[in-house]
Coordinates of C-alpha atoms in Angstrom, one line a residue:
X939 CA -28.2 -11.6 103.8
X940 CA -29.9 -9.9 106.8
X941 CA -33.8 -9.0 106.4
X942 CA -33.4 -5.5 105.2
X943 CA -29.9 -6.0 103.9
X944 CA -31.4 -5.5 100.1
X945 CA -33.4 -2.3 101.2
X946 CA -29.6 -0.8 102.5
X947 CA -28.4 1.2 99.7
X948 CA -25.4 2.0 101.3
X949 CA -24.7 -1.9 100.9
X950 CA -27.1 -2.8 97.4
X951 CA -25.2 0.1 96.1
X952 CA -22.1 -1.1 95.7
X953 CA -23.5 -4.5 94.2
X954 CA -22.6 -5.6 90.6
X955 CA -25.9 -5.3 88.7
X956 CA -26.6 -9.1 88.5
X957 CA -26.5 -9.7 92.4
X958 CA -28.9 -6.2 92.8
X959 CA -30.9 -7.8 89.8
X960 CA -31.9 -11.4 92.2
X961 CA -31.0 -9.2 96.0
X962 CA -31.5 -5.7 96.1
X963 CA -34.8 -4.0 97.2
X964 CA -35.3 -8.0 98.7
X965 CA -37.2 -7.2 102.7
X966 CA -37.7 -10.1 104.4
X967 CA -40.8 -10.4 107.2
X968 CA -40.0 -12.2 110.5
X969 CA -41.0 -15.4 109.0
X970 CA -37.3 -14.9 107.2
X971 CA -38.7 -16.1 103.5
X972 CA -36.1 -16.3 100.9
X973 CA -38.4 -15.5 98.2
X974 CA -40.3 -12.1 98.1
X975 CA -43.0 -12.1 100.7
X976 CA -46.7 -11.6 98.3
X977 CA -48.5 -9.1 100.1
X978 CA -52.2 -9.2 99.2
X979 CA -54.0 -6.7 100.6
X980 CA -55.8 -3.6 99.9
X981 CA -55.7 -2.1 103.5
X982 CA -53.6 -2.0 106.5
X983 CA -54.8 -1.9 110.5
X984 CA -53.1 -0.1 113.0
X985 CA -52.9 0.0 117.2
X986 CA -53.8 2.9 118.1
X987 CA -55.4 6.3 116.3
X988 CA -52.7 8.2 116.8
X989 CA -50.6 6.0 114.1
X990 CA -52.8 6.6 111.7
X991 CA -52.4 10.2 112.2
X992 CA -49.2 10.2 112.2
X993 CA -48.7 8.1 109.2
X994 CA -51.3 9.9 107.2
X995 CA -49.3 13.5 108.0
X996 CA -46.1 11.7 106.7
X997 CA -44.6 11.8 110.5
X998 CA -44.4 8.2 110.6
X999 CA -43.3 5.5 107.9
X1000 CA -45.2 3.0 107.5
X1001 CA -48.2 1.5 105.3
X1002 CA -51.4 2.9 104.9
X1003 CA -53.5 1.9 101.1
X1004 CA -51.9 -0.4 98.6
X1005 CA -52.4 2.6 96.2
X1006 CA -50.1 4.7 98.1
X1007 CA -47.7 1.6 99.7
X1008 CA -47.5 -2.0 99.4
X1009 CA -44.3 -3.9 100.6
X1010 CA -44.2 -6.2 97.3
X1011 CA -44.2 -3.4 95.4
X1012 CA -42.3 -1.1 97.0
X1013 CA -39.4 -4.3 96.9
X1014 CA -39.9 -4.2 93.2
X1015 CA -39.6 -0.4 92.9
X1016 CA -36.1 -0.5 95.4
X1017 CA -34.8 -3.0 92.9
X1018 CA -35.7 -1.7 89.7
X1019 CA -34.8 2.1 90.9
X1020 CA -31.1 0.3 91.9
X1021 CA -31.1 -1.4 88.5
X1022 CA -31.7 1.9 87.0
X1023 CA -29.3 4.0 89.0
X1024 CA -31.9 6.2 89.9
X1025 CA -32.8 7.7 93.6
X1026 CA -36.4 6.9 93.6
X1027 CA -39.0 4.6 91.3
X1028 CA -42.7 4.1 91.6
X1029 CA -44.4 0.9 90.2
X1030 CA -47.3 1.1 87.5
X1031 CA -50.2 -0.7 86.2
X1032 CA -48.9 -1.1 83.0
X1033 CA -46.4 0.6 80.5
X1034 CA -49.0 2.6 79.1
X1035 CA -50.0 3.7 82.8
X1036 CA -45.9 4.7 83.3
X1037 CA -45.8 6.6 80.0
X1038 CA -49.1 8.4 80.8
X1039 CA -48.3 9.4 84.4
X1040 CA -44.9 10.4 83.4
X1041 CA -46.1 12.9 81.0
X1042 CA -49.6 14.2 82.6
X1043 CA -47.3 14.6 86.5
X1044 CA -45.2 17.0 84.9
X1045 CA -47.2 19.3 82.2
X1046 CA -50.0 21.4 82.2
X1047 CA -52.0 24.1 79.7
X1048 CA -50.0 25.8 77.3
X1049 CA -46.7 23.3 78.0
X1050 CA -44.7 21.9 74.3
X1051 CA -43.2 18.4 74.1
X1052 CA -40.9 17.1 71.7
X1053 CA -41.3 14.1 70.9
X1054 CA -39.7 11.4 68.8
X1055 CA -42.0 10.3 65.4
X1056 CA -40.9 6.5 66.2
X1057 CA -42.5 5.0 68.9
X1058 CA -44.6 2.5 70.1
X1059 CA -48.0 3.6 68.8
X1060 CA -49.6 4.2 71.9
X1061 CA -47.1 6.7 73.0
X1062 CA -47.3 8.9 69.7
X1063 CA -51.1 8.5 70.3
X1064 CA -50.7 10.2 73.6
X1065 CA -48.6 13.2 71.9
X1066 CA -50.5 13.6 68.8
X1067 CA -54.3 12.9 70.4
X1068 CA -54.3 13.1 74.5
X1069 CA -51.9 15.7 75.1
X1070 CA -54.0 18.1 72.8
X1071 CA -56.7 17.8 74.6
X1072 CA -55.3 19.3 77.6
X1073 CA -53.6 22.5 76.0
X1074 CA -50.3 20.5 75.8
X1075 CA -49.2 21.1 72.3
X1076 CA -46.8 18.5 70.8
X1077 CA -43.6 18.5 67.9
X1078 CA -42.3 15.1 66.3
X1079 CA -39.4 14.9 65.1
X1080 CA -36.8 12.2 63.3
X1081 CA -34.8 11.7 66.8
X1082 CA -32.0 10.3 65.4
X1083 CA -31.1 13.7 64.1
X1084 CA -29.6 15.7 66.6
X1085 CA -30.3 19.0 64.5
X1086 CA -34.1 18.5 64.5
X1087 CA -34.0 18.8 68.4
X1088 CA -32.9 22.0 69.0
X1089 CA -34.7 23.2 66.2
X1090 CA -38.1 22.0 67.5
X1091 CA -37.6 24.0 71.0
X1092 CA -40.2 26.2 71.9
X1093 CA -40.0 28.9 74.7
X1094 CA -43.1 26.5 76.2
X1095 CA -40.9 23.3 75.6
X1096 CA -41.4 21.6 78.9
X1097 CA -40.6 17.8 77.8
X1098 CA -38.4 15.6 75.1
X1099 CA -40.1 12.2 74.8
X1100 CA -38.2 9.3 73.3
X1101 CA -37.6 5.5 73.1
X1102 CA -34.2 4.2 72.0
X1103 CA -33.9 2.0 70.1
X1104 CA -37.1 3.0 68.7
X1105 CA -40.4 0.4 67.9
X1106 CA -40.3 -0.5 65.8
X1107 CA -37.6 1.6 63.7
X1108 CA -35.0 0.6 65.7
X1109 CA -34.1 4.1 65.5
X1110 CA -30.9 5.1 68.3
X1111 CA -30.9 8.2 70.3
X1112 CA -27.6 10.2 70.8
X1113 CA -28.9 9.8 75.0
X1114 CA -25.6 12.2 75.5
X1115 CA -26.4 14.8 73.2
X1116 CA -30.0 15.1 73.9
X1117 CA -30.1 15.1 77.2
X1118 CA -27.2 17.8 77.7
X1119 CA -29.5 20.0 74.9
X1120 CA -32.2 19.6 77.4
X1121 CA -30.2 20.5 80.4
X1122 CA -29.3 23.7 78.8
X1123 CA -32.7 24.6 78.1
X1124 CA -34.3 23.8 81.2
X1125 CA -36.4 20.6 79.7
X1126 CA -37.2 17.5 81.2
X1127 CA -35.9 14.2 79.1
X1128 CA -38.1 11.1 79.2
X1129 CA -36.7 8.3 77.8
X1130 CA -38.6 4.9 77.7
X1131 CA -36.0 2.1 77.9
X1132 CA -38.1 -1.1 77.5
X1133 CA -36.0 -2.3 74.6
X1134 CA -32.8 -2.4 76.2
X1135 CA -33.7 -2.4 80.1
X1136 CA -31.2 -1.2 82.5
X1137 CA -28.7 -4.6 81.5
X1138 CA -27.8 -3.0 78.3
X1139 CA -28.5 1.1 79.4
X1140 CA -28.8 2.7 81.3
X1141 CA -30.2 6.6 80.3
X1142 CA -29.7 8.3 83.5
X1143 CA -25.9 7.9 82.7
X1144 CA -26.0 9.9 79.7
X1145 CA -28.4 12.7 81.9
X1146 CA -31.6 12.0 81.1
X1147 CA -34.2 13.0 84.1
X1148 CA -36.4 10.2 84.0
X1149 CA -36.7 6.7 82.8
X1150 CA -39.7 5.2 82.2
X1151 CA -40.4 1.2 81.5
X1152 CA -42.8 -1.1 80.0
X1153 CA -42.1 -4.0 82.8
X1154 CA -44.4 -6.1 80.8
X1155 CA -41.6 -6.8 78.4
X1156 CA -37.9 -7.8 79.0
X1157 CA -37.9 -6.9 82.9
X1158 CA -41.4 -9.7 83.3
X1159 CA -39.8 -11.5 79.9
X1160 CA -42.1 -14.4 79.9
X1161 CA -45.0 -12.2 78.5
X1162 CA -47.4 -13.3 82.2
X1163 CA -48.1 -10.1 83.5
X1164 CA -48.8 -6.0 82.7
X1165 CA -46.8 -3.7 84.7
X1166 CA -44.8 -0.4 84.2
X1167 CA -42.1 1.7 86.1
X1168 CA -40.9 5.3 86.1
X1169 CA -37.4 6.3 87.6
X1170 CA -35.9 9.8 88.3
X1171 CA -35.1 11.7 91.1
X1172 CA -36.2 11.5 94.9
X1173 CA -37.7 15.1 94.7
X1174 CA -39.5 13.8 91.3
X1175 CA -40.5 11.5 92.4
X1176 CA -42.2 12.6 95.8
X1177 CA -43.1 16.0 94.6
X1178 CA -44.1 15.7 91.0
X1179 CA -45.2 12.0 90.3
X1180 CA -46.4 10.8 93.6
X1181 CA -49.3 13.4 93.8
X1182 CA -50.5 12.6 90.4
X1183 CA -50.3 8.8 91.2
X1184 CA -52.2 8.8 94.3
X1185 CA -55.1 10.8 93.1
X1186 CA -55.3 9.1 89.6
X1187 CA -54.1 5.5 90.6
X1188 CA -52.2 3.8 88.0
X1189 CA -51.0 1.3 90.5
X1190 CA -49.4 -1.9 90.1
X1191 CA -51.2 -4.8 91.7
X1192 CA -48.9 -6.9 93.8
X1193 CA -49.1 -9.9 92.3
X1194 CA -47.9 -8.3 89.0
X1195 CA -45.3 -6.7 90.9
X1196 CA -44.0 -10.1 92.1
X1197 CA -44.2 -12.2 89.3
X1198 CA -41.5 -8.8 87.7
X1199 CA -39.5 -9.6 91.1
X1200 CA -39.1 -12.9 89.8
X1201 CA -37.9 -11.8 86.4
X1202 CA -35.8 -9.2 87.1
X1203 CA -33.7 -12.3 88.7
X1204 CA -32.8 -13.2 85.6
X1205 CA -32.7 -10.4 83.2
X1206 CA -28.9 -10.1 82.5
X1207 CA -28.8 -13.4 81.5
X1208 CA -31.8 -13.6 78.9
X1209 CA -30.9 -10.3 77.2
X1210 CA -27.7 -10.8 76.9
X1211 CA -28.5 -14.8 75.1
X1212 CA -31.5 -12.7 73.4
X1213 CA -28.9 -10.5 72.2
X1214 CA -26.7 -13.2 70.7
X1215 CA -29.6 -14.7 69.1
X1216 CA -30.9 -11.5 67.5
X1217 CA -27.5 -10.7 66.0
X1218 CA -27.8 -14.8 64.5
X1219 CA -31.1 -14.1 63.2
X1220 CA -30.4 -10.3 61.7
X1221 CA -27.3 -11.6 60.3
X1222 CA -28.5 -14.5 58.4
X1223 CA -32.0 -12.5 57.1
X1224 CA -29.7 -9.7 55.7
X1225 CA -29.1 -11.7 52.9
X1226 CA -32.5 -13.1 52.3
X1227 CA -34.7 -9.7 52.6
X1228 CA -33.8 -5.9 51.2
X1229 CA -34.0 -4.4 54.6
X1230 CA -33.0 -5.7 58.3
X1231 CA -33.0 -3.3 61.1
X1232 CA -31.1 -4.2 63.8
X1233 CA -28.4 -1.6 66.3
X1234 CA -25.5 -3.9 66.1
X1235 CA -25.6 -5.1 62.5
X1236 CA -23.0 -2.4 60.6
X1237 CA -25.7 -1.9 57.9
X1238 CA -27.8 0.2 60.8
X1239 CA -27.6 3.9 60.2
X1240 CA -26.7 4.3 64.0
X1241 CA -24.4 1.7 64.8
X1242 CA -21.4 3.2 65.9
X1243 CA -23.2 5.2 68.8
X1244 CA -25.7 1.7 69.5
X1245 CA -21.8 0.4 70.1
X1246 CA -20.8 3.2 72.1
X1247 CA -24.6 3.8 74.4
X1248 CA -25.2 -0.5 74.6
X1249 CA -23.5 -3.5 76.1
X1250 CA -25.5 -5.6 73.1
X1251 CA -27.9 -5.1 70.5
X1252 CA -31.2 -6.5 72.9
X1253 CA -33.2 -9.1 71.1
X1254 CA -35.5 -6.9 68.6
X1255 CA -35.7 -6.7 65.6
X1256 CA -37.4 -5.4 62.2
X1257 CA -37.6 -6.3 58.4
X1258 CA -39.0 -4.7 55.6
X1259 CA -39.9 -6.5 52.4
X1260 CA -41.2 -5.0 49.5
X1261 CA -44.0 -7.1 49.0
X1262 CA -46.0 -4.6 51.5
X1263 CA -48.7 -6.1 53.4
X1264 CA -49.8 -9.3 51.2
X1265 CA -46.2 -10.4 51.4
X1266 CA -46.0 -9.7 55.0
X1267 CA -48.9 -11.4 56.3
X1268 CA -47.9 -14.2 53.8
X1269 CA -45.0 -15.1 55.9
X1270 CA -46.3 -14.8 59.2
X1271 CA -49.0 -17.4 58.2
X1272 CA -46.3 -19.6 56.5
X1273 CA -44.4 -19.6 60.5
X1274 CA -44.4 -22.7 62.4
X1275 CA -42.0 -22.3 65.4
X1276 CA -42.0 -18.5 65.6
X1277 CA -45.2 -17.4 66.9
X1278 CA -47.2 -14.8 65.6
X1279 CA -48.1 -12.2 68.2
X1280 CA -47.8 -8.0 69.1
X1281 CA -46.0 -8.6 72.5
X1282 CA -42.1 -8.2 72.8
X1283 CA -39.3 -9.3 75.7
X1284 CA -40.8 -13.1 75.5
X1285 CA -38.6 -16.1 76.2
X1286 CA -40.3 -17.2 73.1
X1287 CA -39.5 -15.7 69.5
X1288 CA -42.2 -13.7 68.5
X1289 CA -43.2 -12.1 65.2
X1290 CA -46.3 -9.4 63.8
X1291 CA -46.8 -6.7 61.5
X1292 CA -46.6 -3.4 63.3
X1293 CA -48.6 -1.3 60.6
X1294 CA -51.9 -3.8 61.2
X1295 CA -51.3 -4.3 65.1
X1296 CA -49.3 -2.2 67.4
X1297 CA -49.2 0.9 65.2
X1298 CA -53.1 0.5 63.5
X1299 CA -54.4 3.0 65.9
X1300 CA -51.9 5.9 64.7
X1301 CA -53.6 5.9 61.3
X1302 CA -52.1 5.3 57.5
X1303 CA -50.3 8.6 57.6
X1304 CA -48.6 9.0 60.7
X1305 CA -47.2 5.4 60.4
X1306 CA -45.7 6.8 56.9
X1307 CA -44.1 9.7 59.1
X1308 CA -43.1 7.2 61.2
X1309 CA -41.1 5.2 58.9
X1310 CA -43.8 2.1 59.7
X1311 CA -44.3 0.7 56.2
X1312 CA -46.9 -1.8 55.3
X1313 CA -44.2 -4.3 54.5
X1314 CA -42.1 -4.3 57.7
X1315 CA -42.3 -7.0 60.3
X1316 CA -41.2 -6.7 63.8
X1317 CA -39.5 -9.6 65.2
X1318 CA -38.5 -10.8 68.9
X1319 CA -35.7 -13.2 69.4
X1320 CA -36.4 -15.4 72.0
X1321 CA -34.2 -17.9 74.2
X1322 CA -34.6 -21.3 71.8
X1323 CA -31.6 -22.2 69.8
X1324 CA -31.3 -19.8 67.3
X1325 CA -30.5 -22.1 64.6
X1326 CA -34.6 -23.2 65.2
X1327 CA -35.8 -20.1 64.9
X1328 CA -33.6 -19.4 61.3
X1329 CA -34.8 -22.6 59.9
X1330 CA -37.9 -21.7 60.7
X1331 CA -37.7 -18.1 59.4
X1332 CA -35.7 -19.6 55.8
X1333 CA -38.7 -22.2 55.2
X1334 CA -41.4 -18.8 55.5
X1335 CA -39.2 -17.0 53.4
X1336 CA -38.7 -20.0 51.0
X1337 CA -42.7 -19.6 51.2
X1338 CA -43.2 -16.4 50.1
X1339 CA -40.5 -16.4 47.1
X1340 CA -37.5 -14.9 49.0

């Protein structure tokens, strides 16, 4: 591969996506690395005054701030908009940053969103507390019913905001059906894809406008570092995100932005062996619990369309037991190989309890609206032999009386 061969989309494009996942968005310095170059630096110098004029009035490509251009992360952006099928994608901090600047680019005073009711709880925090406090008024709804989202359109609606599958509901999106609603109506659709990543869906292919990710989880998927990424169009991306993102800053550092380089080189392979994994572990804990949530079990309310918008079930998963809380904790203390923790996309298997963790914040109620009861536990299948991980789940399960 020549040094900008990987920046060539007329070449990267045509790429299956495991050679784009390790290849494309790859530029290579005169030094010719074969690894990603790691560009620390906050500034940039120039020859002459008159470049920095001309690069400052857009008239010249070319680096100015790492808040506005860095070449590690504008490699990780090429690769993950490529991944994504999308024209354009700008890198952020953190998947919280990439929901927040994907929202706040686009809306203003007197705007509506719709929004799903099951999501991760920071993202129905930014609906049902942040928005608000800019004029943006918000509607949640159960987004697996494809009645509720025309119903909730307001002549204001500017936004539909969902995750699919949901977090920690597992809840699955019709992508095709909302996003041509949306189309019809003039609304944006932005759809966070951190469960399934680009390897098992891609939204843009159903229609949806924009894409935004959590890189922390799968695309990192070794839980190291925070980083997010929004995708869309070229003219979305220049003229509706870029302005808010170089005045507010949500930037993602280039280190982060490496380290996500690295992972993405191996994505297809650990979601799809996640994938396998999960569908071990939900199978065998559907008969040892009353409820297992998982896309590509046939007990999940939406598994049929999972089949039909996925290439596999991605390696989350949810339980409820009807012990509630005491029970729930109860088995997380009685793990031993599964550890407990509130991050997802790991290598290793991961477990917590979403109502005292990543959905405390949303309060007793909303969790209730959310379908977040006090006796479900989230669970992510990692990449050890699955047979560990059940043996370790059936002695917890022993523990607690199930």
């Amino acid at each position: 591969m020549k040094r900008t061969t990987g920046q060539d989309r007329s070449i990267t494009a045509s790429w299956r996506p495991a050679t784009q996942a390790i290849r494309a968005g790859t530029w290579r310095s005169e030094m010719g690395e074969t690894s990603e170059a790691l560009f620390l630096t906050s500034g940039y110098t120039y020859d002459d005054a008159a470049t920095v004029a001309a690069r400052f009035a857009g008239e010249e490509d070319g680096m100015t701030y790492s808040r506005l251009q860095n070449p590690t992360v504008q490699m990780l952006e090429e690769r993950i908009a490529i991944l994504e099928g999308a024209e354009a994608c700008r890198a952020q901090a953190s998947g919280m940053a990439a929901m927040t600047t994907a929202l706040l680019c686009q809306l203003s005073a007197g705007d509506h969103v719709v929004a799903a009711k099951a999501a991760f709880g920071s993202c129905r925090w930014l609906v049902d507390n942040l928005l608000p406090r800019f004029g943006i008024s918000g509607t949640t709804i159960h987004a697996s019913d494809n009645a509720a989202w025309e119903a909730a359109i307001k002549p204001n609606t500017k936004v539909f905001f969902f995750e699919s599958p949901a977090n920690p509901t597992m809840d699955v999106v019709d992508l095709e059906f909302v996003c041509a609603l949306a189309r019809k109506h003039g609304i944006i659709t932005l759809v966070d894809n951190a469960f399934a990543t680009s390897a098992l869906q891609r939204p843009l292919d159903f229609g949806a406008d924009v894409v935004a990710y959590s890189a922390t989880k799968m695309m990192d998927g070794q839980g190291r570092v925070l980083a997010g990424a929004v995708c869309g169009s070229q003219d979305f991306i220049d003229n509706v995100l870029l302005p808010f993102q170089r005045n507010t800053g949500p930037n993602c550092a280039p280190f982060n932005a490496w380290v996500v380089l690295k992972g993405l080189e191996t994505l297809d392979l650990r979601i799809h062996r996640q994938s396998e994994n999960a569908l071990k572990v939900a199978t065998f804990l559907e008969a040892r619990v009353p409820r297992v949530l998982y896309p590509f079990l046939e007990s999940h309310p939406q598994f049929a369309l999972a089949k039909k918008q996925m290439k596999a079930g991605g390696g989350i998963l949810s339980i409820e037991l009807d012990g509630g809380r005491k029970q729930a904790h109860a088995l997380l203390d009685a793990l031993q190989l599964v550890d407990i923790s509130n991050n997802i996309g790991d290598s290793r298997s991961l477990m917590c309890h979403p109502a005292s963790s990543t959905h405390h914040g949303v309060g007793a109620e909303t969790r209730a609206d959310m379908g977040v009861g006090e006796g479900m536990l989230r669970l992510n299948v990692g990449l050890e032999d699955p047979e560990d991980v059940i043996a370790d789940l059936d002695q917890a399960l022993a523990a607690v009386g199930l």
